[in-house]
mmCIF file of C-alpha atoms in Angstrom:
data_model
loop_
_atom_site.group_PDB
_atom_site.id
_atom_site.type_symbol
_atom_site.label_atom_id
_atom_site.label_comp_id
_atom_site.label_asym_id
_atom_site.label_seq_id
_atom_site.Cartn_x
_atom_site.Cartn_y
_atom_site.Cartn_z
ATOM 1 C CA UNK A 24 169.251 63.239 130.339
ATOM 2 C CA UNK A 25 168.663 59.485 130.201
ATOM 3 C CA UNK A 26 165.197 58.565 128.931
ATOM 4 C CA UNK A 27 163.478 55.455 127.585
ATOM 5 C CA UNK A 28 162.815 55.574 123.839
ATOM 6 C CA UNK A 29 161.513 53.416 121.002
ATOM 7 C CA UNK A 30 163.139 53.293 117.582
ATOM 8 C CA UNK A 31 160.249 52.255 115.337
ATOM 9 C CA UNK A 32 161.493 51.310 111.871
ATOM 10 C CA UNK A 33 161.243 48.166 109.769
ATOM 11 C CA UNK A 34 164.883 48.315 108.590
ATOM 12 C CA UNK A 35 167.235 46.632 111.118
ATOM 13 C CA UNK A 36 170.302 48.476 109.823
ATOM 14 C CA UNK A 37 168.635 51.840 110.255
ATOM 15 C CA UNK A 38 167.429 50.932 113.764
ATOM 16 C CA UNK A 39 171.005 49.994 114.637
ATOM 17 C CA UNK A 40 172.336 53.303 113.266
ATOM 18 C CA UNK A 41 169.686 55.278 115.170
ATOM 19 C CA UNK A 42 170.522 53.491 118.415
ATOM 20 C CA UNK A 43 174.169 54.289 117.884
ATOM 21 C CA UNK A 44 173.297 57.951 117.292
ATOM 22 C CA UNK A 45 171.113 58.384 120.380
ATOM 23 C CA UNK A 46 172.683 56.077 123.001
ATOM 24 C CA UNK A 47 175.182 58.729 124.011
ATOM 25 C CA UNK A 48 172.281 61.024 124.913
ATOM 26 C CA UNK A 49 169.619 58.594 126.151
ATOM 27 C CA UNK A 50 171.640 55.723 127.599
ATOM 28 C CA UNK A 51 170.972 52.061 126.810
ATOM 29 C CA UNK A 52 167.246 51.908 127.585
ATOM 30 C CA UNK A 53 166.224 51.953 123.923
ATOM 31 C CA UNK A 54 163.547 49.605 122.599
ATOM 32 C CA UNK A 55 163.048 48.594 118.968
ATOM 33 C CA UNK A 56 159.975 47.810 116.890
ATOM 34 C CA UNK A 57 159.589 46.809 113.254
ATOM 35 C CA UNK A 58 155.870 47.562 112.771
ATOM 36 C CA UNK A 59 153.241 49.985 113.981
ATOM 37 C CA UNK A 60 151.472 47.270 116.007
ATOM 38 C CA UNK A 61 154.732 46.278 117.722
ATOM 39 C CA UNK A 62 155.209 49.945 118.620
ATOM 40 C CA UNK A 63 151.765 50.129 120.227
ATOM 41 C CA UNK A 64 152.416 46.873 122.116
ATOM 42 C CA UNK A 65 155.680 48.299 123.502
ATOM 43 C CA UNK A 66 153.929 51.506 124.575
ATOM 44 C CA UNK A 67 151.348 49.471 126.474
ATOM 45 C CA UNK A 68 154.055 47.383 128.159
ATOM 46 C CA UNK A 69 156.391 50.291 129.003
ATOM 47 C CA UNK A 70 154.508 53.225 130.478
ATOM 48 C CA UNK A 71 157.797 55.068 131.072
ATOM 49 C CA UNK A 72 158.638 55.554 127.380
ATOM 50 C CA UNK A 73 159.237 59.254 126.777
ATOM 51 C CA UNK A 74 160.186 59.438 123.115
ATOM 52 C CA UNK A 75 159.456 57.551 119.877
ATOM 53 C CA UNK A 76 161.323 57.792 116.602
ATOM 54 C CA UNK A 77 158.559 56.801 114.184
ATOM 55 C CA UNK A 78 159.160 55.800 110.570
ATOM 56 C CA UNK A 79 156.303 57.051 108.379
ATOM 57 C CA UNK A 80 156.473 54.066 106.033
ATOM 58 C CA UNK A 81 156.769 51.159 108.448
ATOM 59 C CA UNK A 82 154.216 48.298 108.126
ATOM 60 C CA UNK A 83 150.838 49.167 109.631
ATOM 61 C CA UNK A 84 151.520 52.906 109.743
ATOM 62 C CA UNK A 85 149.021 54.375 107.289
ATOM 63 C CA UNK A 86 150.330 57.842 106.465
ATOM 64 C CA UNK A 87 150.106 60.104 109.501
ATOM 65 C CA UNK A 88 147.385 57.996 111.137
ATOM 66 C CA UNK A 89 149.923 56.262 113.394
ATOM 67 C CA UNK A 90 151.228 59.618 114.588
ATOM 68 C CA UNK A 91 147.747 60.915 115.448
ATOM 69 C CA UNK A 92 146.789 57.656 117.177
ATOM 70 C CA UNK A 93 149.905 57.604 119.352
ATOM 71 C CA UNK A 94 149.515 61.286 120.244
ATOM 72 C CA UNK A 95 145.883 60.662 121.230
ATOM 73 C CA UNK A 96 146.358 57.433 123.203
ATOM 74 C CA UNK A 97 149.740 58.307 124.754
ATOM 75 C CA UNK A 98 149.718 62.124 125.080
ATOM 76 C CA UNK A 99 152.797 62.243 127.326
ATOM 77 C CA UNK A 100 155.000 60.535 124.722
ATOM 78 C CA UNK A 101 156.965 62.710 122.312
ATOM 79 C CA UNK A 102 156.862 61.493 118.700
ATOM 80 C CA UNK A 103 159.639 62.447 116.301
ATOM 81 C CA UNK A 104 159.078 61.442 112.691
ATOM 82 C CA UNK A 105 162.012 59.791 110.931
ATOM 83 C CA UNK A 106 161.621 59.586 107.175
ATOM 84 C CA UNK A 107 163.329 59.535 103.815
ATOM 85 C CA UNK A 108 160.807 62.156 102.648
ATOM 86 C CA UNK A 109 162.438 65.560 103.080
ATOM 87 C CA UNK A 110 159.767 67.672 101.376
ATOM 88 C CA UNK A 111 158.878 70.819 103.363
ATOM 89 C CA UNK A 112 155.141 70.178 102.803
ATOM 90 C CA UNK A 113 155.405 66.711 104.391
ATOM 91 C CA UNK A 114 157.364 68.100 107.325
ATOM 92 C CA UNK A 115 154.806 70.889 107.828
ATOM 93 C CA UNK A 116 151.966 68.368 107.808
ATOM 94 C CA UNK A 117 153.670 66.076 110.332
ATOM 95 C CA UNK A 118 154.314 68.988 112.688
ATOM 96 C CA UNK A 119 150.709 70.196 112.350
ATOM 97 C CA UNK A 120 149.441 66.748 113.353
ATOM 98 C CA UNK A 121 151.515 66.546 116.517
ATOM 99 C CA UNK A 122 155.112 65.540 115.771
ATOM 100 C CA UNK A 123 157.681 67.165 118.065
ATOM 101 C CA UNK A 124 160.367 66.919 115.407
ATOM 102 C CA UNK A 125 161.175 65.644 111.949
ATOM 103 C CA UNK A 126 164.475 63.873 111.300
ATOM 104 C CA UNK A 127 165.311 63.034 107.660
ATOM 105 C CA UNK A 128 167.093 59.709 107.288
ATOM 106 C CA UNK A 129 169.980 61.517 105.614
ATOM 107 C CA UNK A 130 170.722 63.439 108.846
ATOM 108 C CA UNK A 131 174.307 62.821 110.105
ATOM 109 C CA UNK A 132 174.458 60.832 113.365
ATOM 110 C CA UNK A 133 176.020 63.661 115.454
ATOM 111 C CA UNK A 134 173.225 65.993 114.335
ATOM 112 C CA UNK A 135 170.613 63.387 115.385
ATOM 113 C CA UNK A 136 172.171 63.354 118.860
ATOM 114 C CA UNK A 137 171.822 67.149 119.042
ATOM 115 C CA UNK A 138 168.211 66.842 117.852
ATOM 116 C CA UNK A 139 167.407 64.405 120.666
ATOM 117 C CA UNK A 140 168.853 66.765 123.288
ATOM 118 C CA UNK A 141 166.681 69.553 121.940
ATOM 119 C CA UNK A 142 163.534 67.399 121.890
ATOM 120 C CA UNK A 143 164.020 66.275 125.499
ATOM 121 C CA UNK A 144 164.368 69.912 126.527
ATOM 122 C CA UNK A 145 160.849 70.467 125.210
ATOM 123 C CA UNK A 146 161.768 72.142 121.949
ATOM 124 C CA UNK A 147 160.777 71.190 118.419
ATOM 125 C CA UNK A 148 163.469 70.113 115.989
ATOM 126 C CA UNK A 149 163.685 70.472 112.222
ATOM 127 C CA UNK A 150 166.721 70.369 109.927
ATOM 128 C CA UNK A 151 168.283 73.851 109.899
ATOM 129 C CA UNK A 152 168.355 74.029 106.128
ATOM 130 C CA UNK A 153 164.588 73.370 105.876
ATOM 131 C CA UNK A 154 163.231 75.504 108.733
ATOM 132 C CA UNK A 155 162.524 78.601 106.611
ATOM 133 C CA UNK A 156 160.816 76.605 103.851
ATOM 134 C CA UNK A 157 158.647 74.724 106.344
ATOM 135 C CA UNK A 158 157.618 77.876 108.195
ATOM 136 C CA UNK A 159 156.551 79.561 104.955
ATOM 137 C CA UNK A 160 153.979 76.832 104.242
ATOM 138 C CA UNK A 161 150.524 77.791 105.411
ATOM 139 C CA UNK A 162 147.653 75.376 104.892
ATOM 140 C CA UNK A 163 144.823 76.777 106.956
ATOM 141 C CA UNK A 164 142.430 73.907 106.130
ATOM 142 C CA UNK A 165 145.015 71.340 107.209
ATOM 143 C CA UNK A 166 145.863 73.196 110.417
ATOM 144 C CA UNK A 167 142.180 73.712 111.247
ATOM 145 C CA UNK A 168 141.477 70.005 110.735
ATOM 146 C CA UNK A 169 144.469 69.052 112.884
ATOM 147 C CA UNK A 170 143.105 71.289 115.658
ATOM 148 C CA UNK A 171 139.665 69.658 115.475
ATOM 149 C CA UNK A 172 141.200 66.178 115.399
ATOM 150 C CA UNK A 173 143.086 66.974 118.601
ATOM 151 C CA UNK A 174 139.721 67.537 120.352
ATOM 152 C CA UNK A 175 138.631 63.931 119.787
ATOM 153 C CA UNK A 176 139.005 61.404 122.585
ATOM 154 C CA UNK A 177 141.093 58.294 121.813
ATOM 155 C CA UNK A 178 137.875 56.261 121.351
ATOM 156 C CA UNK A 179 136.384 58.863 119.026
ATOM 157 C CA UNK A 180 139.558 58.979 116.944
ATOM 158 C CA UNK A 181 139.557 55.179 116.602
ATOM 159 C CA UNK A 182 135.896 55.260 115.515
ATOM 160 C CA UNK A 183 136.737 57.938 112.930
ATOM 161 C CA UNK A 184 139.597 55.820 111.586
ATOM 162 C CA UNK A 185 137.301 52.803 111.185
ATOM 163 C CA UNK A 186 134.606 54.994 109.600
ATOM 164 C CA UNK A 187 137.222 56.223 107.121
ATOM 165 C CA UNK A 188 138.038 52.571 106.347
ATOM 166 C CA UNK A 189 134.395 52.121 105.333
ATOM 167 C CA UNK A 190 133.135 50.113 108.310
ATOM 168 C CA UNK A 191 129.465 50.348 109.349
ATOM 169 C CA UNK A 192 128.450 51.059 112.948
ATOM 170 C CA UNK A 193 127.698 47.372 113.548
ATOM 171 C CA UNK A 194 131.161 46.397 112.268
ATOM 172 C CA UNK A 195 132.880 49.076 114.335
ATOM 173 C CA UNK A 196 131.002 47.906 117.432
ATOM 174 C CA UNK A 197 132.184 44.334 116.809
ATOM 175 C CA UNK A 198 135.761 45.506 116.187
ATOM 176 C CA UNK A 199 135.880 47.516 119.421
ATOM 177 C CA UNK A 200 133.819 45.125 121.547
ATOM 178 C CA UNK A 201 131.138 47.665 122.486
ATOM 179 C CA UNK A 202 127.434 48.122 121.711
ATOM 180 C CA UNK A 203 126.189 49.650 118.484
ATOM 181 C CA UNK A 204 124.424 52.409 120.445
ATOM 182 C CA UNK A 205 127.802 53.395 121.976
ATOM 183 C CA UNK A 206 129.279 53.656 118.475
ATOM 184 C CA UNK A 207 126.338 55.810 117.343
ATOM 185 C CA UNK A 208 127.082 58.204 120.206
ATOM 186 C CA UNK A 209 130.770 58.302 119.241
ATOM 187 C CA UNK A 210 129.913 58.933 115.580
ATOM 188 C CA UNK A 211 127.606 61.813 116.535
ATOM 189 C CA UNK A 212 130.298 63.332 118.730
ATOM 190 C CA UNK A 213 132.924 62.967 115.990
ATOM 191 C CA UNK A 214 130.738 64.642 113.366
ATOM 192 C CA UNK A 215 129.842 67.455 115.771
ATOM 193 C CA UNK A 216 133.475 68.153 116.735
ATOM 194 C CA UNK A 217 134.669 68.040 113.123
ATOM 195 C CA UNK A 218 131.757 70.129 111.861
ATOM 196 C CA UNK A 219 130.294 67.526 109.470
ATOM 197 C CA UNK A 220 126.745 66.272 108.924
ATOM 198 C CA UNK A 221 127.921 63.318 106.892
ATOM 199 C CA UNK A 222 130.135 60.431 108.005
ATOM 200 C CA UNK A 223 131.364 59.848 104.445
ATOM 201 C CA UNK A 224 132.669 63.431 104.199
ATOM 202 C CA UNK A 225 134.416 63.062 107.565
ATOM 203 C CA UNK A 226 136.040 59.778 106.529
ATOM 204 C CA UNK A 227 137.181 61.091 103.150
ATOM 205 C CA UNK A 228 138.757 64.219 104.665
ATOM 206 C CA UNK A 229 140.459 62.150 107.379
ATOM 207 C CA UNK A 230 142.046 59.916 104.719
ATOM 208 C CA UNK A 231 142.949 62.877 102.540
ATOM 209 C CA UNK A 232 144.534 64.938 105.304
ATOM 210 C CA UNK A 233 146.596 62.111 106.782
ATOM 211 C CA UNK A 234 147.876 60.576 103.572
ATOM 212 C CA UNK A 235 151.474 60.994 102.543
ATOM 213 C CA UNK A 236 152.425 61.694 98.962
#
């Protein structure tokens, strides 16, 4: 069951503990990153990465934006969220936006190893004691938005993120190194797919839906 993975967390001690927990399952081909940008750089350099353990609060990871970006740009990579936040609502939200599993940082190391086996077999993984609470949470607006977000291309999702950050079309074009007319086309497509007439509304809802309490 050996597979290449990334442990993405800004705490060296936790990365070390995670590696210890998963090496018996995955082997020694485990990469480490301490920021969201380092994680993206590793994904670009190692096209054979199969699984990421992503800390929600690492530098550069704005709420669930990092999760959605990785799922969009690297759709074949499984992303398991690792977090100190064990609230069922947070877990539900992460799963709705594309996480394959959610591992609280309090999870015992042997249980993490079992979780990894399950994830690599194509199953989702949640802590047993929280499964019922998570499944009871229904947020139809959140789930509907997650479904629409999944329809965006990687470029469209990036444009939406920059729109949500308040950038104008000209600024987004400069940031992405493309023409302003290309950005206008992306913006139109984003608004159409999300069902909005207004870019401000789209940006506000994007921020609101992907924030973590």
